[in-house]
Short mmCIF file of C-alpha atoms and ligand atoms in Angstrom, two decimals:
data_model
loop_
_atom_site.label_atom_id
_atom_site.label_comp_id
_atom_site.label_asym_id
_atom_site.label_seq_id
_atom_site.Cartn_x
_atom_site.Cartn_y
_atom_site.Cartn_z
CA MET A 5 13.00 -30.75 24.54
CA GLU A 6 12.02 -29.03 27.31
CA THR A 7 7.98 -28.68 27.95
CA GLU A 8 7.76 -25.01 30.10
CA ILE A 9 4.07 -24.10 31.21
CA LYS A 10 3.45 -20.47 31.51
CA GLY A 11 0.15 -18.61 32.18
CA ALA A 12 -1.24 -15.70 29.90
CA ASP A 13 1.53 -14.25 30.27
CA GLY A 14 3.32 -17.26 27.44
CA ILE A 15 0.67 -15.61 25.57
CA ALA A 16 3.17 -13.78 23.16
CA ARG A 17 5.94 -16.58 23.31
CA GLY A 18 3.12 -18.95 22.05
CA ALA A 19 1.86 -16.70 19.20
CA GLU A 20 5.28 -16.75 18.38
CA ILE A 21 6.19 -20.81 17.90
CA ILE A 22 2.57 -21.03 16.09
CA LYS A 23 4.32 -18.71 13.51
CA SER A 24 7.16 -20.51 12.71
CA GLY A 25 5.97 -23.66 12.26
CA ASP A 26 5.51 -25.17 16.05
CA ILE A 27 2.84 -26.11 17.52
CA VAL A 28 1.50 -25.45 21.76
CA ALA A 29 -0.79 -26.58 24.24
CA PHE A 30 -3.68 -23.86 25.09
CA PRO A 31 -6.85 -23.70 27.38
CA THR A 32 -9.96 -23.59 25.73
CA GLU A 33 -13.79 -23.50 27.23
CA THR A 34 -14.04 -27.11 26.64
CA VAL A 35 -10.71 -28.95 27.17
CA TYR A 36 -7.05 -27.98 26.18
CA GLY A 37 -6.16 -27.70 22.42
CA LEU A 38 -3.14 -29.04 20.74
CA GLY A 39 -2.34 -25.95 18.07
CA GLY A 40 -0.56 -25.50 15.01
CA ASP A 41 -1.17 -22.91 11.91
CA ALA A 42 -3.67 -24.79 9.99
CA LEU A 43 -1.75 -23.42 6.93
CA ASN A 44 1.24 -25.53 7.64
CA ALA A 45 1.42 -29.15 6.84
CA THR A 46 4.72 -29.35 8.40
CA ALA A 47 3.30 -27.73 11.26
CA ILE A 48 -0.06 -30.16 11.16
CA LYS A 49 2.21 -33.23 10.78
CA LYS A 50 3.68 -32.13 14.18
CA ILE A 51 0.19 -32.30 15.79
CA PHE A 52 -0.52 -35.90 14.86
CA GLU A 53 2.85 -36.95 15.57
CA ALA A 54 3.28 -35.87 19.29
CA LYS A 55 -0.66 -37.14 19.55
CA GLY A 56 -0.05 -40.41 18.15
CA ARG A 57 -3.30 -39.64 16.27
CA PRO A 58 -4.64 -41.26 13.11
CA GLN A 59 -4.35 -39.58 10.08
CA ASP A 60 -7.56 -39.99 8.69
CA ASN A 61 -9.53 -38.13 11.61
CA PRO A 62 -10.40 -34.53 10.98
CA LEU A 63 -9.04 -31.78 12.96
CA ILE A 64 -10.82 -28.97 14.31
CA VAL A 65 -9.42 -25.01 12.94
CA HIS A 66 -9.81 -22.20 15.46
CA ILE A 67 -10.48 -18.79 14.62
CA SER A 68 -10.88 -15.75 16.52
CA ASP A 69 -13.00 -13.82 14.80
CA LYS A 70 -16.28 -15.06 12.36
CA SER A 71 -15.00 -12.45 9.81
CA GLN A 72 -11.46 -15.36 8.78
CA ALA A 73 -14.09 -17.93 8.70
CA GLU A 74 -14.27 -17.05 4.71
CA GLY A 75 -10.95 -16.92 4.66
CA VAL A 76 -10.96 -21.05 5.00
CA ALA A 77 -14.33 -22.11 4.15
CA HIS A 78 -16.99 -21.18 2.19
CA VAL A 79 -19.97 -19.46 4.61
CA THR A 80 -23.11 -20.14 4.06
CA PRO A 81 -25.94 -17.98 5.33
CA ALA A 82 -27.39 -20.28 7.61
CA ALA A 83 -23.56 -20.63 9.52
CA LEU A 84 -23.44 -16.83 9.92
CA ALA A 85 -25.95 -16.61 11.87
CA LEU A 86 -24.92 -19.99 13.68
CA PHE A 87 -21.61 -17.84 13.99
CA GLU A 88 -23.83 -14.62 15.12
CA ARG A 89 -26.02 -16.80 17.62
CA PHE A 90 -23.17 -19.38 19.24
CA ALA A 91 -19.69 -17.80 18.62
CA PRO A 92 -17.54 -17.41 20.36
CA GLY A 93 -18.74 -20.54 22.05
CA PRO A 94 -18.62 -24.90 21.75
CA LEU A 95 -19.54 -25.42 18.65
CA THR A 96 -18.07 -26.88 15.43
CA VAL A 97 -19.43 -25.85 12.52
CA VAL A 98 -18.60 -28.22 9.21
CA LEU A 99 -18.34 -26.26 6.03
CA LYS A 100 -16.88 -26.91 2.26
CA LYS A 101 -13.33 -26.05 2.59
CA LYS A 102 -11.19 -23.32 0.64
CA ASP A 103 -8.03 -24.56 -0.55
CA CYS A 104 -6.00 -23.57 0.96
CA ILE A 105 -6.55 -25.40 4.19
CA PRO A 106 -4.02 -28.48 3.88
CA SER A 107 -5.53 -32.15 2.81
CA GLU A 108 -3.91 -33.17 6.05
CA VAL A 109 -5.73 -31.27 8.83
CA THR A 110 -9.20 -32.17 7.40
CA ALA A 111 -8.01 -36.11 6.67
CA GLY A 112 -8.81 -35.42 3.04
CA LEU A 113 -12.70 -35.00 3.03
CA ASP A 114 -12.98 -31.43 1.63
CA THR A 115 -15.08 -30.11 4.45
CA VAL A 116 -13.46 -28.11 7.59
CA GLY A 117 -15.21 -27.70 10.83
CA ILE A 118 -14.61 -24.54 12.67
CA ARG A 119 -15.10 -23.06 15.28
CA ILE A 120 -14.38 -19.46 17.56
CA PRO A 121 -13.45 -20.41 20.97
CA ARG A 122 -14.71 -18.06 24.22
CA HIS A 123 -11.45 -18.84 26.68
CA ASP A 124 -9.42 -15.58 26.66
CA ILE A 125 -6.60 -17.36 26.38
CA ALA A 126 -7.31 -19.38 22.81
CA ARG A 127 -8.81 -16.16 21.40
CA ARG A 128 -5.47 -14.04 22.04
CA LEU A 129 -3.06 -16.20 20.95
CA ILE A 130 -5.19 -16.98 18.11
CA SER A 131 -5.73 -13.33 17.13
CA LEU A 132 -1.65 -13.02 17.51
CA ALA A 133 -0.14 -16.04 15.80
CA GLY A 134 -2.25 -14.42 12.91
CA THR A 135 -3.76 -17.39 11.88
CA PRO A 136 -6.00 -20.40 11.98
CA VAL A 137 -5.19 -22.53 14.29
CA ALA A 138 -5.50 -26.03 13.78
CA ALA A 139 -5.97 -28.51 17.34
CA PRO A 140 -6.94 -31.66 18.55
CA SER A 141 -6.95 -32.00 22.10
CA ALA A 142 -3.97 -32.24 23.68
CA ASN A 143 -4.13 -35.34 24.85
CA THR A 144 -1.76 -38.96 23.96
CA SER A 145 -4.46 -40.43 20.58
CA SER A 146 -7.35 -42.67 22.64
CA ARG A 147 -6.28 -41.30 26.34
CA ILE A 148 -8.54 -39.41 28.22
CA SER A 149 -8.90 -35.53 26.85
CA PRO A 150 -7.39 -33.49 29.31
CA THR A 151 -9.00 -30.34 31.29
CA THR A 152 -6.04 -28.79 32.90
CA ALA A 153 -2.77 -27.76 32.03
CA ALA A 154 -1.40 -30.66 34.27
CA HIS A 155 -3.48 -33.15 32.35
CA VAL A 156 -1.86 -32.35 29.53
CA TYR A 157 1.83 -32.15 30.62
CA GLU A 158 1.57 -36.01 31.44
CA ASP A 159 0.56 -36.52 28.06
CA MET A 160 3.04 -34.14 25.84
CA LYS A 161 5.70 -34.35 28.82
CA GLY A 162 9.24 -33.69 26.35
CA ARG A 163 6.83 -33.45 22.98
CA ILE A 164 5.78 -30.38 22.67
CA PRO A 165 7.57 -26.85 24.02
CA LEU A 166 4.89 -24.65 25.58
CA ILE A 167 2.15 -25.18 27.53
CA LEU A 168 0.10 -22.52 28.15
CA ASP A 169 -1.91 -22.92 31.71
CA GLY A 170 -5.16 -21.37 31.59
CA GLY A 171 -6.82 -22.96 34.78
CA GLN A 172 -9.23 -26.02 34.81
CA CYS A 173 -11.95 -25.85 31.51
CA GLU A 174 -15.10 -24.22 31.96
CA ILE A 175 -16.63 -26.29 29.71
CA GLY A 176 -14.60 -29.43 30.69
CA ILE A 177 -16.25 -31.69 27.61
CA GLU A 178 -15.50 -31.08 23.52
CA SER A 179 -17.41 -28.77 21.27
CA THR A 180 -21.01 -29.67 19.55
CA VAL A 181 -20.06 -30.07 16.06
CA LEU A 182 -22.93 -30.06 12.74
CA ASP A 183 -21.82 -30.93 9.68
CA MET A 184 -23.44 -27.82 7.65
CA SER A 185 -21.96 -28.89 4.39
CA GLY A 186 -25.05 -31.43 3.70
CA GLU A 187 -28.78 -30.48 2.43
CA VAL A 188 -29.48 -30.97 6.15
CA PRO A 189 -27.55 -30.22 8.98
CA VAL A 190 -26.44 -33.36 11.69
CA ILE A 191 -24.94 -33.39 14.92
CA LEU A 192 -21.26 -35.09 14.60
CA ARG A 193 -20.46 -35.06 18.28
CA PRO A 194 -23.13 -33.52 20.45
CA GLY A 195 -21.64 -31.05 23.07
CA ALA A 196 -22.50 -27.53 25.02
CA VAL A 197 -24.37 -26.30 22.29
CA THR A 198 -27.37 -28.40 22.30
CA ILE A 199 -30.39 -29.13 19.90
CA GLU A 200 -32.68 -27.29 21.42
CA MET A 201 -30.36 -24.29 21.25
CA LEU A 202 -29.93 -25.55 17.78
CA LEU A 203 -33.09 -25.63 16.66
CA GLU A 204 -33.46 -20.92 17.73
CA VAL A 205 -31.46 -20.99 14.82
CA LEU A 206 -31.91 -23.48 11.98
CA PRO A 207 -35.78 -25.23 10.45
CA MET A 208 -34.67 -28.51 11.76
CA VAL A 209 -30.96 -30.85 12.19
CA MET A 210 -30.58 -33.81 12.82
CA ASN A 211 -29.50 -35.92 15.69
CA SER A 212 -26.10 -38.37 16.42
CA ARG A 213 -28.93 -41.15 16.36
CA GLY A 214 -30.11 -39.80 13.07
CA GLU A 215 -33.66 -38.60 13.79
CA LEU A 216 -34.92 -35.39 12.32
CA LYS A 217 -36.33 -32.54 15.04
CA VAL A 218 -37.45 -29.52 13.62
CA ALA A 219 -37.67 -26.04 14.98
CA LYS A 220 -41.36 -24.95 16.58
CA ALA A 221 -40.03 -21.63 15.95
CA PRO A 222 -36.99 -20.87 14.49
CA GLY A 223 -34.10 -17.52 14.40
CA MET A 224 -36.13 -15.55 15.88
CA LYS A 225 -33.23 -12.90 17.06
CA TYR A 226 -32.91 -10.69 14.22
CA LYS A 227 -36.19 -9.23 12.75
CA HIS A 228 -35.14 -7.85 9.58
CA TYR A 229 -38.37 -7.54 7.06
CA ALA A 230 -39.08 -10.48 9.32
CA PRO A 231 -42.68 -11.97 9.98
CA VAL A 232 -44.24 -13.12 13.24
CA VAL A 233 -43.98 -16.67 11.86
CA ALA A 234 -41.15 -18.91 11.18
CA CYS A 235 -39.40 -18.05 7.65
CA ALA A 236 -37.42 -20.24 5.96
CA LEU A 237 -35.68 -19.99 1.99
CA ALA A 238 -35.85 -22.66 -0.35
CA SER A 239 -32.96 -23.91 -2.08
CA SER A 240 -35.37 -25.82 -4.78
CA ALA A 241 -39.08 -27.07 -5.06
CA GLU A 242 -37.76 -30.23 -4.02
CA SER A 243 -36.77 -29.50 -0.54
CA ALA A 244 -39.58 -26.98 -0.48
CA LYS A 245 -41.81 -30.10 -0.24
CA LYS A 246 -40.24 -31.99 1.35
CA PHE A 247 -39.15 -29.21 4.19
CA TYR A 248 -43.64 -28.40 3.90
CA ALA A 249 -43.81 -32.42 4.64
CA ARG A 250 -41.87 -32.67 7.36
CA LEU A 251 -43.89 -29.74 9.07
CA VAL A 252 -47.23 -31.10 8.19
CA ALA A 253 -46.27 -34.28 9.72
CA ASP A 254 -45.12 -32.08 13.05
CA GLY A 255 -48.51 -30.83 13.54
CA HIS A 256 -47.05 -27.50 11.38
CA LYS A 257 -49.71 -25.26 8.85
CA PRO A 258 -46.75 -24.09 6.80
CA VAL A 259 -47.56 -22.60 3.33
CA ILE A 260 -44.78 -21.87 0.44
CA ILE A 261 -44.21 -18.86 -1.46
CA GLY A 262 -43.42 -18.62 -5.68
CA ARG A 263 -43.06 -17.23 -8.86
CA LYS A 264 -45.94 -19.02 -10.66
CA GLY A 265 -45.56 -22.79 -11.94
CA TYR A 266 -43.18 -23.07 -8.23
CA VAL A 267 -45.27 -25.61 -6.56
CA SER A 268 -48.71 -27.23 -8.39
CA ASP A 269 -49.18 -29.96 -6.33
CA ALA A 270 -53.29 -29.51 -5.30
CA SER A 271 -52.02 -30.71 -0.90
CA ILE A 272 -49.67 -27.79 -0.95
CA LYS A 273 -51.07 -24.69 0.19
CA PHE A 274 -49.40 -21.98 -2.33
CA MET A 275 -49.32 -18.70 -2.78
CA ASP A 276 -48.13 -17.43 -6.36
CA ALA A 277 -45.61 -14.51 -5.65
CA GLY A 278 -45.97 -13.37 -9.96
CA ASP A 279 -44.04 -13.84 -12.71
CA THR A 280 -41.29 -12.32 -13.33
CA ALA A 281 -39.17 -9.74 -10.88
CA ALA A 282 -40.88 -6.79 -10.59
CA GLU A 283 -43.97 -8.59 -10.19
CA VAL A 284 -42.55 -11.46 -7.15
CA ALA A 285 -40.90 -7.26 -6.05
CA ARG A 286 -44.81 -5.52 -6.15
CA ASN A 287 -46.12 -8.73 -4.06
CA ILE A 288 -43.79 -9.81 -1.65
CA TYR A 289 -44.17 -7.74 1.24
CA LYS A 290 -48.55 -8.15 1.55
CA LEU A 291 -47.67 -11.71 0.75
CA LEU A 292 -45.97 -11.58 3.57
CA ARG A 293 -48.34 -10.18 5.87
CA ASP A 294 -51.31 -12.03 4.50
CA ALA A 295 -49.16 -15.76 4.96
CA GLU A 296 -49.09 -14.97 8.94
CA LYS A 297 -51.80 -14.34 9.59
CA LEU A 298 -53.33 -17.50 7.87
CA TYR A 299 -49.67 -19.43 8.53
CA ASP A 300 -47.39 -20.52 11.28
CA TYR A 301 -44.16 -21.49 8.71
CA ILE A 302 -43.95 -19.41 5.46
CA ILE A 303 -41.52 -21.68 3.07
CA ILE A 304 -40.00 -18.48 -0.17
CA GLU A 305 -38.20 -19.43 -3.01
CA LYS A 306 -35.15 -18.77 -3.44
CA PHE A 307 -33.89 -16.45 -6.73
CA SER A 308 -31.49 -15.82 -8.54
CA ASP A 309 -28.49 -13.64 -6.89
CA THR A 310 -29.06 -10.76 -10.25
CA ASP A 311 -30.38 -7.67 -10.13
CA LEU A 312 -33.82 -7.24 -9.15
CA GLU A 313 -34.21 -10.88 -7.79
CA TYR A 314 -31.12 -9.99 -5.83
CA SER A 315 -32.59 -7.26 -4.30
CA ILE A 316 -35.47 -9.35 -2.97
CA MET A 317 -33.96 -12.24 -2.14
CA ASN A 318 -31.48 -9.09 -0.09
CA ARG A 319 -34.68 -8.22 1.96
CA LEU A 320 -35.70 -12.26 1.72
CA ILE A 321 -32.16 -13.09 2.90
CA LYS A 322 -33.22 -11.02 6.57
CA SER A 323 -36.34 -12.19 6.93
CA THR A 324 -34.85 -15.32 6.99
CA GLN A 325 -32.86 -14.61 9.05
CA GLY A 326 -30.50 -16.41 6.81
CA VAL A 327 -31.72 -19.78 6.98
CA ILE A 328 -32.11 -22.29 4.05
CA ILE A 329 -33.31 -25.06 3.17
P1 AMP B 17 -11.07 -33.41 18.85
O1 AMP B 17 -10.39 -32.35 17.85
O2 AMP B 17 -10.07 -34.46 19.16
O3 AMP B 17 -11.99 -32.47 19.03
O4 AMP B 17 -11.40 -34.43 17.49
C1 AMP B 17 -11.84 -33.81 16.55
C2 AMP B 17 -13.82 -34.13 15.78
O5 AMP B 17 -14.35 -32.95 15.27
C3 AMP B 17 -13.50 -34.97 15.45
O6 AMP B 17 -12.47 -36.57 15.45
C4 AMP B 17 -14.35 -35.39 13.98
O7 AMP B 17 -15.32 -36.05 14.62
C5 AMP B 17 -14.46 -33.97 14.01
N1 AMP B 17 -14.14 -33.29 12.85
C6 AMP B 17 -13.61 -31.92 12.71
N2 AMP B 17 -13.36 -31.93 11.45
C7 AMP B 17 -14.55 -32.20 10.81
C8 AMP B 17 -15.06 -32.47 8.82
N3 AMP B 17 -14.60 -31.79 8.08
N4 AMP B 17 -15.71 -33.57 9.25
C9 AMP B 17 -15.85 -34.08 9.75
N5 AMP B 17 -16.08 -33.68 11.11
C10 AMP B 17 -14.86 -33.41 11.70
MG1 MG B 18 -9.81 -35.76 21.04
#
């Protein structure tokens, strides 16, 4: 097979190749990728063959816009907040996958890594192809990742039809991979989006050495109904208490706001928001105003998604900028 190298003028051809179930190398801001239609198991097999990649190493799925994320994964509010802040860019977010993603892409896992690359050629290619693009680095398995089209050619000559040349990769090392599929976000692979940057959006992140890091004041970008101090929604009383203890250990002064009886330990600062949804609605803004004067971190019980409770949650998700612990 002849391997052609083209610049941005080859994007349309590259998109056609992807649509036809074949594979193409393309530049991203991290390293060059070897991409195929993420929804087509045959294309995915071609990627593994061309690289000689072990089947148990999952591929990252690249999309051109965050609105496509819902099509491939179950997107949580916290993941959306991450995309708002860091996409397009060198951050891969691992989420529970949807059924349309074949198990070949994820090496049999029930999660999928999603990234929106920033490189113009990558985004135009993915959007023209009209499908999510699964792409590992465009090197032979276990070789050095390619940061120029010439590097890709060294490894992929005769194995793929087209390499899109977008010059030298701006960042030069692979994306940060953040697993958001469990209770605590975990960095699986460090990259140009650092833990300090992630802690601007998330209340806590486990680094790749297994150490839990807690934000000083996360997510101050989107201020709607927002207290002046950091806050987060708790998915259960257990996670609220665990997070409260972690904050205290880190020298914070947290409080938990919830319905009557949500937390009853005398050692935990708790504000009672009432019994019924109507009471919570009536009290919640006053409680937030009181809490921000006395505490530096507010943890709020997450209510259900029905009726008036839903309307309260709608405001609280904005108050917490989608941060759920
Ligand atoms: P590469 O595309 O060669 O940079 O490799 C992609 C890497 O992303 C894999 O080796 C994994 O470390 C990581 N990754 C991709 N998808 C997942 C997933 N579903 N769960 C955990 N890690 C993943
Ligand atoms: Mg690689």
